[in-house]
Amino acid sequence: MTRTVDATQELAAFLRTRRERLDPDDFDLPSRRRSRRTPGLRREEVAELAGVSIDYVVRLEQGRGLRPSADVVEALSRALRLGPDERAYLFGLTRQRPRTTEEPATAAAPQLARLVADLSPLPAMLMNHRYDILTWNPEMGRLLRDLDTLPPARRNAMWLCLMHPGMRDFYLDRESVVREGVAHLRAAWAAHPEDRALSELIAEFTLRDAEFARLWNEGDVKVNGRGRKEMRHPDVGVIAVDFEVLMPLQDADQRLVIFRAADGGSQAALDRLGAA
């Protein structure tokens, strides 16, 4: 017989071990509670810190089939002082979806910025979930043009496609590129309801671009991490690139975008662009 892991029992064991490893001296607990024979916090102390009943904590640690709500899981995470990976694990055990706690990335992580530079001669850039371009290497700068001269608030891949005068005819299949971008922004908007800047960006696009407004109203949701784009560069002509989007584990809001020439002619065009 194949033995499988019981999520309820694993949840019970995980809560117990995390409670027992805590040092009571690290908490502002009444001194009368400090006399104890077992390591860690008591169940009633965890209950008090999490704002739940003692009986509830007891039943969870006994594996009695409870399924805590997202609010309770969050409260237990704080009470047990779980790290980010442990918090994610607890949410996974309880089959709840964690709320986003990290601020959206507005600057490239130094290690990722170095990686983008090291990827030369492949065009590469780093974006966040809003499509803000956080950093790029020279090859990407030559391909997309004007990145260095734009103010930081306008270094956004979707803004470039929709609003930049020099990019209106840049993509051969413009509607497909815009449609994919809209579907990605809708998914990002649902995953980051607290991101006011993203909501304001979507409102600006909806107000100022009829094509974006039409596609937004269609309600498509998709995150496309791989594909092909054809571009009409004013200096070297048509370039077809295959792109790949990678998400680093340590910086989950940053997306590494890498372009590779899709054919020999496109590679020759990229080489001419680099030589220029």
PDB file of C-alpha atoms in Angstrom:
ATOM      1  CA  MET A   1       0.000   0.000   0.000  1.00  0.00           C
ATOM      2  CA  THR A   2       1.271   3.466  -0.933  1.00  0.00           C
ATOM      3  CA  ARG A   3       1.464   5.750   2.059  1.00  0.00           C
ATOM      4  CA  THR A   4       0.568   9.389   1.525  1.00  0.00           C
ATOM      5  CA  VAL A   5       1.067  12.439   3.693  1.00  0.00           C
ATOM      6  CA  ASP A   6      -2.014  13.480   5.665  1.00  0.00           C
ATOM      7  CA  ALA A   7      -2.243  17.260   5.365  1.00  0.00           C
ATOM      8  CA  THR A   8      -4.285  17.538   8.569  1.00  0.00           C
ATOM      9  CA  GLN A   9      -1.710  15.653  10.602  1.00  0.00           C
ATOM     10  CA  GLU A  10       1.133  17.572   8.940  1.00  0.00           C
ATOM     11  CA  LEU A  11      -0.592  20.839   9.853  1.00  0.00           C
ATOM     12  CA  ALA A  12      -0.909  19.674  13.454  1.00  0.00           C
ATOM     13  CA  ALA A  13       2.757  18.688  13.647  1.00  0.00           C
ATOM     14  CA  PHE A  14       3.925  21.875  11.950  1.00  0.00           C
ATOM     15  CA  LEU A  15       2.015  24.096  14.390  1.00  0.00           C
ATOM     16  CA  ARG A  16       3.338  22.153  17.376  1.00  0.00           C
ATOM     17  CA  THR A  17       6.971  22.233  16.296  1.00  0.00           C
ATOM     18  CA  ARG A  18       6.848  25.927  15.451  1.00  0.00           C
ATOM     19  CA  ARG A  19       5.210  26.734  18.802  1.00  0.00           C
ATOM     20  CA  GLU A  20       7.750  24.668  20.749  1.00  0.00           C
ATOM     21  CA  ARG A  21      10.785  26.302  19.137  1.00  0.00           C
ATOM     22  CA  LEU A  22       9.807  29.829  20.251  1.00  0.00           C
ATOM     23  CA  ASP A  23      11.536  31.440  23.224  1.00  0.00           C
ATOM     24  CA  PRO A  24       8.995  32.904  25.697  1.00  0.00           C
ATOM     25  CA  ASP A  25      11.549  35.569  26.620  1.00  0.00           C
ATOM     26  CA  ASP A  26      11.125  37.024  23.147  1.00  0.00           C
ATOM     27  CA  PHE A  27       7.494  37.851  23.884  1.00  0.00           C
ATOM     28  CA  ASP A  28       5.894  40.397  26.165  1.00  0.00           C
ATOM     29  CA  LEU A  29       4.168  37.818  28.347  1.00  0.00           C
ATOM     30  CA  PRO A  30       3.143  38.282  32.003  1.00  0.00           C
ATOM     31  CA  SER A  31       5.862  37.038  34.367  1.00  0.00           C
ATOM     32  CA  ARG A  32       3.438  34.707  36.094  1.00  0.00           C
ATOM     33  CA  ARG A  33       3.335  32.677  32.940  1.00  0.00           C
ATOM     34  CA  ARG A  34       7.066  32.283  32.639  1.00  0.00           C
ATOM     35  CA  SER A  35       7.364  29.209  34.924  1.00  0.00           C
ATOM     36  CA  ARG A  36       7.222  26.219  32.569  1.00  0.00           C
ATOM     37  CA  ARG A  37       8.638  22.733  32.143  1.00  0.00           C
ATOM     38  CA  THR A  38       8.264  22.337  28.380  1.00  0.00           C
ATOM     39  CA  PRO A  39      10.055  24.366  25.697  1.00  0.00           C
ATOM     40  CA  GLY A  40       8.397  27.075  23.682  1.00  0.00           C
ATOM     41  CA  LEU A  41       5.096  28.848  24.105  1.00  0.00           C
ATOM     42  CA  ARG A  42       2.021  27.297  25.624  1.00  0.00           C
ATOM     43  CA  ARG A  43      -1.052  26.747  23.500  1.00  0.00           C
ATOM     44  CA  GLU A  44      -2.993  29.382  25.416  1.00  0.00           C
ATOM     45  CA  GLU A  45      -0.238  31.901  24.694  1.00  0.00           C
ATOM     46  CA  VAL A  46      -0.364  31.194  20.978  1.00  0.00           C
ATOM     47  CA  ALA A  47      -4.141  31.508  21.132  1.00  0.00           C
ATOM     48  CA  GLU A  48      -3.875  34.867  22.850  1.00  0.00           C
ATOM     49  CA  LEU A  49      -1.288  36.160  20.387  1.00  0.00           C
ATOM     50  CA  ALA A  50      -3.356  34.982  17.401  1.00  0.00           C
ATOM     51  CA  GLY A  51      -6.689  36.159  18.776  1.00  0.00           C
ATOM     52  CA  VAL A  52      -8.361  32.734  18.680  1.00  0.00           C
ATOM     53  CA  SER A  53      -9.681  30.414  21.365  1.00  0.00           C
ATOM     54  CA  ILE A  54      -7.474  27.969  23.229  1.00  0.00           C
ATOM     55  CA  ASP A  55      -9.789  25.143  22.205  1.00  0.00           C
ATOM     56  CA  TYR A  56      -9.279  26.062  18.552  1.00  0.00           C
ATOM     57  CA  VAL A  57      -5.487  25.813  18.857  1.00  0.00           C
ATOM     58  CA  VAL A  58      -5.823  22.505  20.733  1.00  0.00           C
ATOM     59  CA  ARG A  59      -8.032  21.023  18.018  1.00  0.00           C
ATOM     60  CA  LEU A  60      -5.646  22.201  15.279  1.00  0.00           C
ATOM     61  CA  GLU A  61      -2.668  20.613  17.028  1.00  0.00           C
ATOM     62  CA  GLN A  62      -4.630  17.403  17.539  1.00  0.00           C
ATOM     63  CA  GLY A  63      -5.395  17.166  13.823  1.00  0.00           C
ATOM     64  CA  ARG A  64      -9.145  17.201  14.288  1.00  0.00           C
ATOM     65  CA  GLY A  65      -9.985  18.188  10.731  1.00  0.00           C
ATOM     66  CA  LEU A  66     -10.343  21.955  11.038  1.00  0.00           C
ATOM     67  CA  ARG A  67      -9.709  24.178   8.025  1.00  0.00           C
ATOM     68  CA  PRO A  68      -8.687  27.637   9.253  1.00  0.00           C
ATOM     69  CA  SER A  69      -9.735  30.700   7.294  1.00  0.00           C
ATOM     70  CA  ALA A  70      -7.146  32.893   5.564  1.00  0.00           C
ATOM     71  CA  ASP A  71      -7.478  35.427   8.399  1.00  0.00           C
ATOM     72  CA  VAL A  72      -6.760  32.777  11.040  1.00  0.00           C
ATOM     73  CA  VAL A  73      -3.799  31.419   9.078  1.00  0.00           C
ATOM     74  CA  GLU A  74      -2.379  34.931   8.831  1.00  0.00           C
ATOM     75  CA  ALA A  75      -2.883  35.459  12.575  1.00  0.00           C
ATOM     76  CA  LEU A  76      -1.176  32.158  13.400  1.00  0.00           C
ATOM     77  CA  SER A  77       1.715  33.061  11.070  1.00  0.00           C
ATOM     78  CA  ARG A  78       2.268  36.288  12.988  1.00  0.00           C
ATOM     79  CA  ALA A  79       1.874  34.643  16.397  1.00  0.00           C
ATOM     80  CA  LEU A  80       4.376  31.910  15.532  1.00  0.00           C
ATOM     81  CA  ARG A  81       6.706  34.409  13.833  1.00  0.00           C
ATOM     82  CA  LEU A  82       6.930  32.348  10.668  1.00  0.00           C
ATOM     83  CA  GLY A  83       9.357  33.287   7.934  1.00  0.00           C
ATOM     84  CA  PRO A  84       8.112  33.879   4.365  1.00  0.00           C
ATOM     85  CA  ASP A  85       8.668  30.273   3.255  1.00  0.00           C
ATOM     86  CA  GLU A  86       7.056  28.872   6.406  1.00  0.00           C
ATOM     87  CA  ARG A  87       4.097  31.237   5.991  1.00  0.00           C
ATOM     88  CA  ALA A  88       3.618  30.089   2.407  1.00  0.00           C
ATOM     89  CA  TYR A  89       3.813  26.465   3.568  1.00  0.00           C
ATOM     90  CA  LEU A  90       1.169  27.028   6.243  1.00  0.00           C
ATOM     91  CA  PHE A  91      -1.160  28.612   3.697  1.00  0.00           C
ATOM     92  CA  GLY A  92      -0.547  25.659   1.385  1.00  0.00           C
ATOM     93  CA  LEU A  93      -1.346  23.126   4.109  1.00  0.00           C
ATOM     94  CA  THR A  94      -4.644  24.862   4.860  1.00  0.00           C
ATOM     95  CA  ARG A  95      -5.460  25.318   1.154  1.00  0.00           C
ATOM     96  CA  GLN A  96      -5.826  29.042   1.568  1.00  0.00           C
ATOM     97  CA  ARG A  97      -4.433  31.789  -0.620  1.00  0.00           C
ATOM     98  CA  PRO A  98      -2.030  34.169   1.149  1.00  0.00           C
ATOM     99  CA  ARG A  99      -2.518  37.881   0.801  1.00  0.00           C
ATOM    100  CA  THR A 100       0.311  39.767  -0.839  1.00  0.00           C
ATOM    101  CA  THR A 101       2.530  41.250   1.852  1.00  0.00           C
ATOM    102  CA  GLU A 102       5.504  42.469  -0.159  1.00  0.00           C
ATOM    103  CA  GLU A 103       5.622  45.904  -1.730  1.00  0.00           C
ATOM    104  CA  PRO A 104       5.762  45.891  -5.535  1.00  0.00           C
ATOM    105  CA  ALA A 105       9.312  45.961  -6.847  1.00  0.00           C
ATOM    106  CA  THR A 106      10.342  49.449  -7.929  1.00  0.00           C
ATOM    107  CA  ALA A 107      14.082  48.789  -8.277  1.00  0.00           C
ATOM    108  CA  ALA A 108      16.042  45.869  -9.642  1.00  0.00           C
ATOM    109  CA  ALA A 109      17.598  43.501  -7.134  1.00  0.00           C
ATOM    110  CA  PRO A 110      21.395  43.992  -7.471  1.00  0.00           C
ATOM    111  CA  GLN A 111      22.027  40.330  -8.255  1.00  0.00           C
ATOM    112  CA  LEU A 112      19.397  40.386 -11.001  1.00  0.00           C
ATOM    113  CA  ALA A 113      20.729  43.655 -12.417  1.00  0.00           C
ATOM    114  CA  ARG A 114      24.129  41.980 -12.783  1.00  0.00           C
ATOM    115  CA  LEU A 115      22.508  38.966 -14.416  1.00  0.00           C
ATOM    116  CA  VAL A 116      20.766  41.202 -16.964  1.00  0.00           C
ATOM    117  CA  ALA A 117      24.123  42.768 -17.834  1.00  0.00           C
ATOM    118  CA  ASP A 118      25.818  39.357 -18.035  1.00  0.00           C
ATOM    119  CA  LEU A 119      23.215  38.097 -20.526  1.00  0.00           C
ATOM    120  CA  SER A 120      24.652  40.330 -23.268  1.00  0.00           C
ATOM    121  CA  PRO A 121      24.622  39.968 -26.245  1.00  0.00           C
ATOM    122  CA  LEU A 122      21.110  38.625 -25.715  1.00  0.00           C
ATOM    123  CA  PRO A 123      18.665  41.527 -25.211  1.00  0.00           C
ATOM    124  CA  ALA A 124      17.362  41.276 -21.634  1.00  0.00           C
ATOM    125  CA  MET A 125      15.449  43.380 -19.146  1.00  0.00           C
ATOM    126  CA  LEU A 126      13.840  43.138 -15.737  1.00  0.00           C
ATOM    127  CA  MET A 127      10.196  44.108 -15.133  1.00  0.00           C
ATOM    128  CA  ASN A 128       7.711  44.006 -12.263  1.00  0.00           C
ATOM    129  CA  HIS A 129       4.088  42.849 -12.432  1.00  0.00           C
ATOM    130  CA  ARG A 130       2.991  46.276 -13.746  1.00  0.00           C
ATOM    131  CA  TYR A 131       5.325  45.970 -16.755  1.00  0.00           C
ATOM    132  CA  ASP A 132       7.585  48.688 -15.263  1.00  0.00           C
ATOM    133  CA  ILE A 133      11.055  48.207 -16.772  1.00  0.00           C
ATOM    134  CA  LEU A 134      13.468  48.207 -13.819  1.00  0.00           C
ATOM    135  CA  THR A 135      16.736  47.631 -15.668  1.00  0.00           C
ATOM    136  CA  TRP A 136      17.976  46.533 -19.090  1.00  0.00           C
ATOM    137  CA  ASN A 137      21.192  45.778 -20.908  1.00  0.00           C
ATOM    138  CA  PRO A 138      22.526  47.803 -23.873  1.00  0.00           C
ATOM    139  CA  GLU A 139      21.168  45.336 -26.427  1.00  0.00           C
ATOM    140  CA  MET A 140      17.620  45.737 -25.112  1.00  0.00           C
ATOM    141  CA  GLY A 141      18.098  49.502 -25.011  1.00  0.00           C
ATOM    142  CA  ARG A 142      19.056  49.567 -28.690  1.00  0.00           C
ATOM    143  CA  LEU A 143      16.148  47.323 -29.611  1.00  0.00           C
ATOM    144  CA  LEU A 144      13.369  49.164 -27.743  1.00  0.00           C
ATOM    145  CA  ARG A 145      14.960  52.625 -28.143  1.00  0.00           C
ATOM    146  CA  ASP A 146      14.565  55.721 -25.990  1.00  0.00           C
ATOM    147  CA  LEU A 147      14.627  53.828 -22.657  1.00  0.00           C
ATOM    148  CA  ASP A 148      17.552  55.922 -21.435  1.00  0.00           C
ATOM    149  CA  THR A 149      15.858  59.219 -22.310  1.00  0.00           C
ATOM    150  CA  LEU A 150      12.406  58.444 -20.884  1.00  0.00           C
ATOM    151  CA  PRO A 151      11.557  59.520 -17.317  1.00  0.00           C
ATOM    152  CA  PRO A 152      11.337  56.526 -14.943  1.00  0.00           C
ATOM    153  CA  ALA A 153       7.534  56.835 -14.700  1.00  0.00           C
ATOM    154  CA  ARG A 154       7.292  56.163 -18.443  1.00  0.00           C
ATOM    155  CA  ARG A 155       9.648  53.190 -18.536  1.00  0.00           C
ATOM    156  CA  ASN A 156       6.740  50.788 -18.769  1.00  0.00           C
ATOM    157  CA  ALA A 157       6.454  48.241 -21.574  1.00  0.00           C
ATOM    158  CA  MET A 158       2.687  48.703 -21.900  1.00  0.00           C
ATOM    159  CA  TRP A 159       2.923  52.498 -21.870  1.00  0.00           C
ATOM    160  CA  LEU A 160       5.581  52.334 -24.588  1.00  0.00           C
ATOM    161  CA  CYS A 161       3.376  50.143 -26.760  1.00  0.00           C
ATOM    162  CA  LEU A 162       0.230  52.238 -26.279  1.00  0.00           C
ATOM    163  CA  MET A 163       1.434  55.803 -25.810  1.00  0.00           C
ATOM    164  CA  HIS A 164       4.926  56.302 -27.170  1.00  0.00           C
ATOM    165  CA  PRO A 165       4.694  57.921 -30.634  1.00  0.00           C
ATOM    166  CA  GLY A 166       7.709  56.014 -31.920  1.00  0.00           C
ATOM    167  CA  MET A 167       6.228  52.640 -30.921  1.00  0.00           C
ATOM    168  CA  ARG A 168       2.804  52.842 -32.564  1.00  0.00           C
ATOM    169  CA  ASP A 169       3.984  50.804 -35.572  1.00  0.00           C
ATOM    170  CA  PHE A 170       6.809  48.950 -33.858  1.00  0.00           C
ATOM    171  CA  TYR A 171       5.087  45.565 -33.541  1.00  0.00           C
ATOM    172  CA  LEU A 172       3.903  43.897 -36.742  1.00  0.00           C
ATOM    173  CA  ASP A 173       1.006  42.205 -34.938  1.00  0.00           C
ATOM    174  CA  ARG A 174       0.195  45.101 -32.656  1.00  0.00           C
ATOM    175  CA  GLU A 175      -3.258  43.883 -31.599  1.00  0.00           C
ATOM    176  CA  SER A 176      -1.875  40.516 -30.458  1.00  0.00           C
ATOM    177  CA  VAL A 177       0.821  42.230 -28.363  1.00  0.00           C
ATOM    178  CA  VAL A 178      -1.688  44.623 -26.807  1.00  0.00           C
ATOM    179  CA  ARG A 179      -4.167  41.803 -26.172  1.00  0.00           C
ATOM    180  CA  GLU A 180      -1.525  39.753 -24.350  1.00  0.00           C
ATOM    181  CA  GLY A 181      -0.493  42.809 -22.332  1.00  0.00           C
ATOM    182  CA  VAL A 182      -4.073  43.556 -21.297  1.00  0.00           C
ATOM    183  CA  ALA A 183      -4.646  39.932 -20.255  1.00  0.00           C
ATOM    184  CA  HIS A 184      -1.467  40.018 -18.155  1.00  0.00           C
ATOM    185  CA  LEU A 185      -2.412  43.310 -16.472  1.00  0.00           C
ATOM    186  CA  ARG A 186      -5.843  41.925 -15.583  1.00  0.00           C
ATOM    187  CA  ALA A 187      -4.235  38.907 -13.908  1.00  0.00           C
ATOM    188  CA  ALA A 188      -1.762  41.188 -12.084  1.00  0.00           C
ATOM    189  CA  TRP A 189      -4.586  43.505 -11.003  1.00  0.00           C
ATOM    190  CA  ALA A 190      -6.487  40.583  -9.427  1.00  0.00           C
ATOM    191  CA  ALA A 191      -3.343  39.281  -7.695  1.00  0.00           C
ATOM    192  CA  HIS A 192      -2.348  42.728  -6.362  1.00  0.00           C
ATOM    193  CA  PRO A 193      -5.568  44.511  -5.348  1.00  0.00           C
ATOM    194  CA  GLU A 194      -3.565  46.723  -2.977  1.00  0.00           C
ATOM    195  CA  ASP A 195      -1.386  48.137  -5.777  1.00  0.00           C
ATOM    196  CA  ARG A 196      -2.857  51.588  -6.278  1.00  0.00           C
ATOM    197  CA  ALA A 197      -0.264  52.533  -8.897  1.00  0.00           C
ATOM    198  CA  LEU A 198      -1.335  49.585 -11.040  1.00  0.00           C
ATOM    199  CA  SER A 199      -5.010  50.576 -10.757  1.00  0.00           C
ATOM    200  CA  GLU A 200      -4.126  54.132 -11.760  1.00  0.00           C
ATOM    201  CA  LEU A 201      -2.113  52.872 -14.726  1.00  0.00           C
ATOM    202  CA  ILE A 202      -5.027  50.751 -15.952  1.00  0.00           C
ATOM    203  CA  ALA A 203      -7.393  53.712 -15.526  1.00  0.00           C
ATOM    204  CA  GLU A 204      -5.039  55.901 -17.583  1.00  0.00           C
ATOM    205  CA  PHE A 205      -4.814  53.345 -20.384  1.00  0.00           C
ATOM    206  CA  THR A 206      -8.590  52.829 -20.407  1.00  0.00           C
ATOM    207  CA  LEU A 207      -9.223  56.558 -20.623  1.00  0.00           C
ATOM    208  CA  ARG A 208      -6.589  57.408 -23.220  1.00  0.00           C
ATOM    209  CA  ASP A 209      -6.530  54.360 -25.521  1.00  0.00           C
ATOM    210  CA  ALA A 210      -9.702  53.010 -27.126  1.00  0.00           C
ATOM    211  CA  GLU A 211      -8.008  49.750 -28.130  1.00  0.00           C
ATOM    212  CA  PHE A 212      -6.949  49.037 -24.556  1.00  0.00           C
ATOM    213  CA  ALA A 213     -10.448  49.893 -23.263  1.00  0.00           C
ATOM    214  CA  ARG A 214     -12.072  47.535 -25.774  1.00  0.00           C
ATOM    215  CA  LEU A 215      -9.753  44.653 -24.939  1.00  0.00           C
ATOM    216  CA  TRP A 216     -10.016  45.286 -21.191  1.00  0.00           C
ATOM    217  CA  ASN A 217     -13.792  44.995 -21.405  1.00  0.00           C
ATOM    218  CA  GLU A 218     -13.459  41.580 -23.050  1.00  0.00           C
ATOM    219  CA  GLY A 219     -12.116  40.262 -19.717  1.00  0.00           C
ATOM    220  CA  ASP A 220      -9.310  38.003 -20.973  1.00  0.00           C
ATOM    221  CA  VAL A 221      -6.894  36.784 -18.286  1.00  0.00           C
ATOM    222  CA  LYS A 222      -3.557  35.242 -19.231  1.00  0.00           C
ATOM    223  CA  VAL A 223       0.056  35.331 -18.155  1.00  0.00           C
ATOM    224  CA  ASN A 224       2.219  34.524 -21.174  1.00  0.00           C
ATOM    225  CA  GLY A 225       5.749  33.529 -20.267  1.00  0.00           C
ATOM    226  CA  ARG A 226       6.942  32.398 -23.685  1.00  0.00           C
ATOM    227  CA  GLY A 227       6.293  33.360 -27.283  1.00  0.00           C
ATOM    228  CA  ARG A 228       7.406  35.227 -30.375  1.00  0.00           C
ATOM    229  CA  LYS A 229       7.241  38.874 -31.355  1.00  0.00           C
ATOM    230  CA  GLU A 230       7.981  40.513 -34.679  1.00  0.00           C
ATOM    231  CA  MET A 231       9.265  44.071 -34.602  1.00  0.00           C
ATOM    232  CA  ARG A 232       9.851  46.681 -37.277  1.00  0.00           C
ATOM    233  CA  HIS A 233      12.982  48.496 -36.165  1.00  0.00           C
ATOM    234  CA  PRO A 234      13.593  51.818 -37.955  1.00  0.00           C
ATOM    235  CA  ASP A 235      17.341  51.207 -38.250  1.00  0.00           C
ATOM    236  CA  VAL A 236      17.670  47.525 -39.199  1.00  0.00           C
ATOM    237  CA  GLY A 237      14.227  46.423 -40.406  1.00  0.00           C
ATOM    238  CA  VAL A 238      12.111  43.479 -39.279  1.00  0.00           C
ATOM    239  CA  ILE A 239      13.358  41.431 -36.332  1.00  0.00           C
ATOM    240  CA  ALA A 240      11.604  38.305 -35.026  1.00  0.00           C
ATOM    241  CA  VAL A 241      12.490  37.302 -31.476  1.00  0.00           C
ATOM    242  CA  ASP A 242      11.511  34.430 -29.227  1.00  0.00           C
ATOM    243  CA  PHE A 243      11.056  35.616 -25.664  1.00  0.00           C
ATOM    244  CA  GLU A 244      11.196  33.838 -22.321  1.00  0.00           C
ATOM    245  CA  VAL A 245       9.978  35.258 -18.994  1.00  0.00           C
ATOM    246  CA  LEU A 246      11.537  33.870 -15.805  1.00  0.00           C
ATOM    247  CA  MET A 247      10.504  34.619 -12.201  1.00  0.00           C
ATOM    248  CA  PRO A 248      13.278  34.424  -9.560  1.00  0.00           C
ATOM    249  CA  LEU A 249      12.350  32.638  -6.343  1.00  0.00           C
ATOM    250  CA  GLN A 250      14.004  35.234  -4.112  1.00  0.00           C
ATOM    251  CA  ASP A 251      12.412  38.237  -5.871  1.00  0.00           C
ATOM    252  CA  ALA A 252       9.003  36.974  -6.945  1.00  0.00           C
ATOM    253  CA  ASP A 253       7.733  40.346  -8.174  1.00  0.00           C
ATOM    254  CA  GLN A 254      10.590  40.709 -10.656  1.00  0.00           C
ATOM    255  CA  ARG A 255      10.443  39.124 -14.092  1.00  0.00           C
ATOM    256  CA  LEU A 256      13.491  38.468 -16.210  1.00  0.00           C
ATOM    257  CA  VAL A 257      12.696  38.850 -19.918  1.00  0.00           C
ATOM    258  CA  ILE A 258      15.164  37.441 -22.451  1.00  0.00           C
ATOM    259  CA  PHE A 259      14.980  37.818 -26.232  1.00  0.00           C
ATOM    260  CA  ARG A 260      16.653  35.499 -28.763  1.00  0.00           C
ATOM    261  CA  ALA A 261      16.652  35.893 -32.522  1.00  0.00           C
ATOM    262  CA  ALA A 262      14.049  33.598 -34.087  1.00  0.00           C
ATOM    263  CA  ASP A 263      15.908  33.151 -37.389  1.00  0.00           C
ATOM    264  CA  GLY A 264      19.150  33.936 -39.179  1.00  0.00           C
ATOM    265  CA  GLY A 265      17.921  37.170 -40.683  1.00  0.00           C
ATOM    266  CA  SER A 266      16.823  38.453 -37.305  1.00  0.00           C
ATOM    267  CA  GLN A 267      20.163  37.512 -35.777  1.00  0.00           C
ATOM    268  CA  ALA A 268      21.943  39.442 -38.529  1.00  0.00           C
ATOM    269  CA  ALA A 269      19.713  42.454 -37.816  1.00  0.00           C
ATOM    270  CA  LEU A 270      20.505  42.268 -34.098  1.00  0.00           C
ATOM    271  CA  ASP A 271      24.215  42.030 -34.919  1.00  0.00           C
ATOM    272  CA  ARG A 272      23.991  45.162 -37.066  1.00  0.00           C
ATOM    273  CA  LEU A 273      22.128  46.924 -34.290  1.00  0.00           C
ATOM    274  CA  GLY A 274      24.825  45.965 -31.797  1.00  0.00           C
ATOM    275  CA  ALA A 275      27.613  47.073 -34.091  1.00  0.00           C
ATOM    276  CA  ALA A 276      25.960  50.448 -34.579  1.00  0.00           C
TER     277      ALA A 276
END
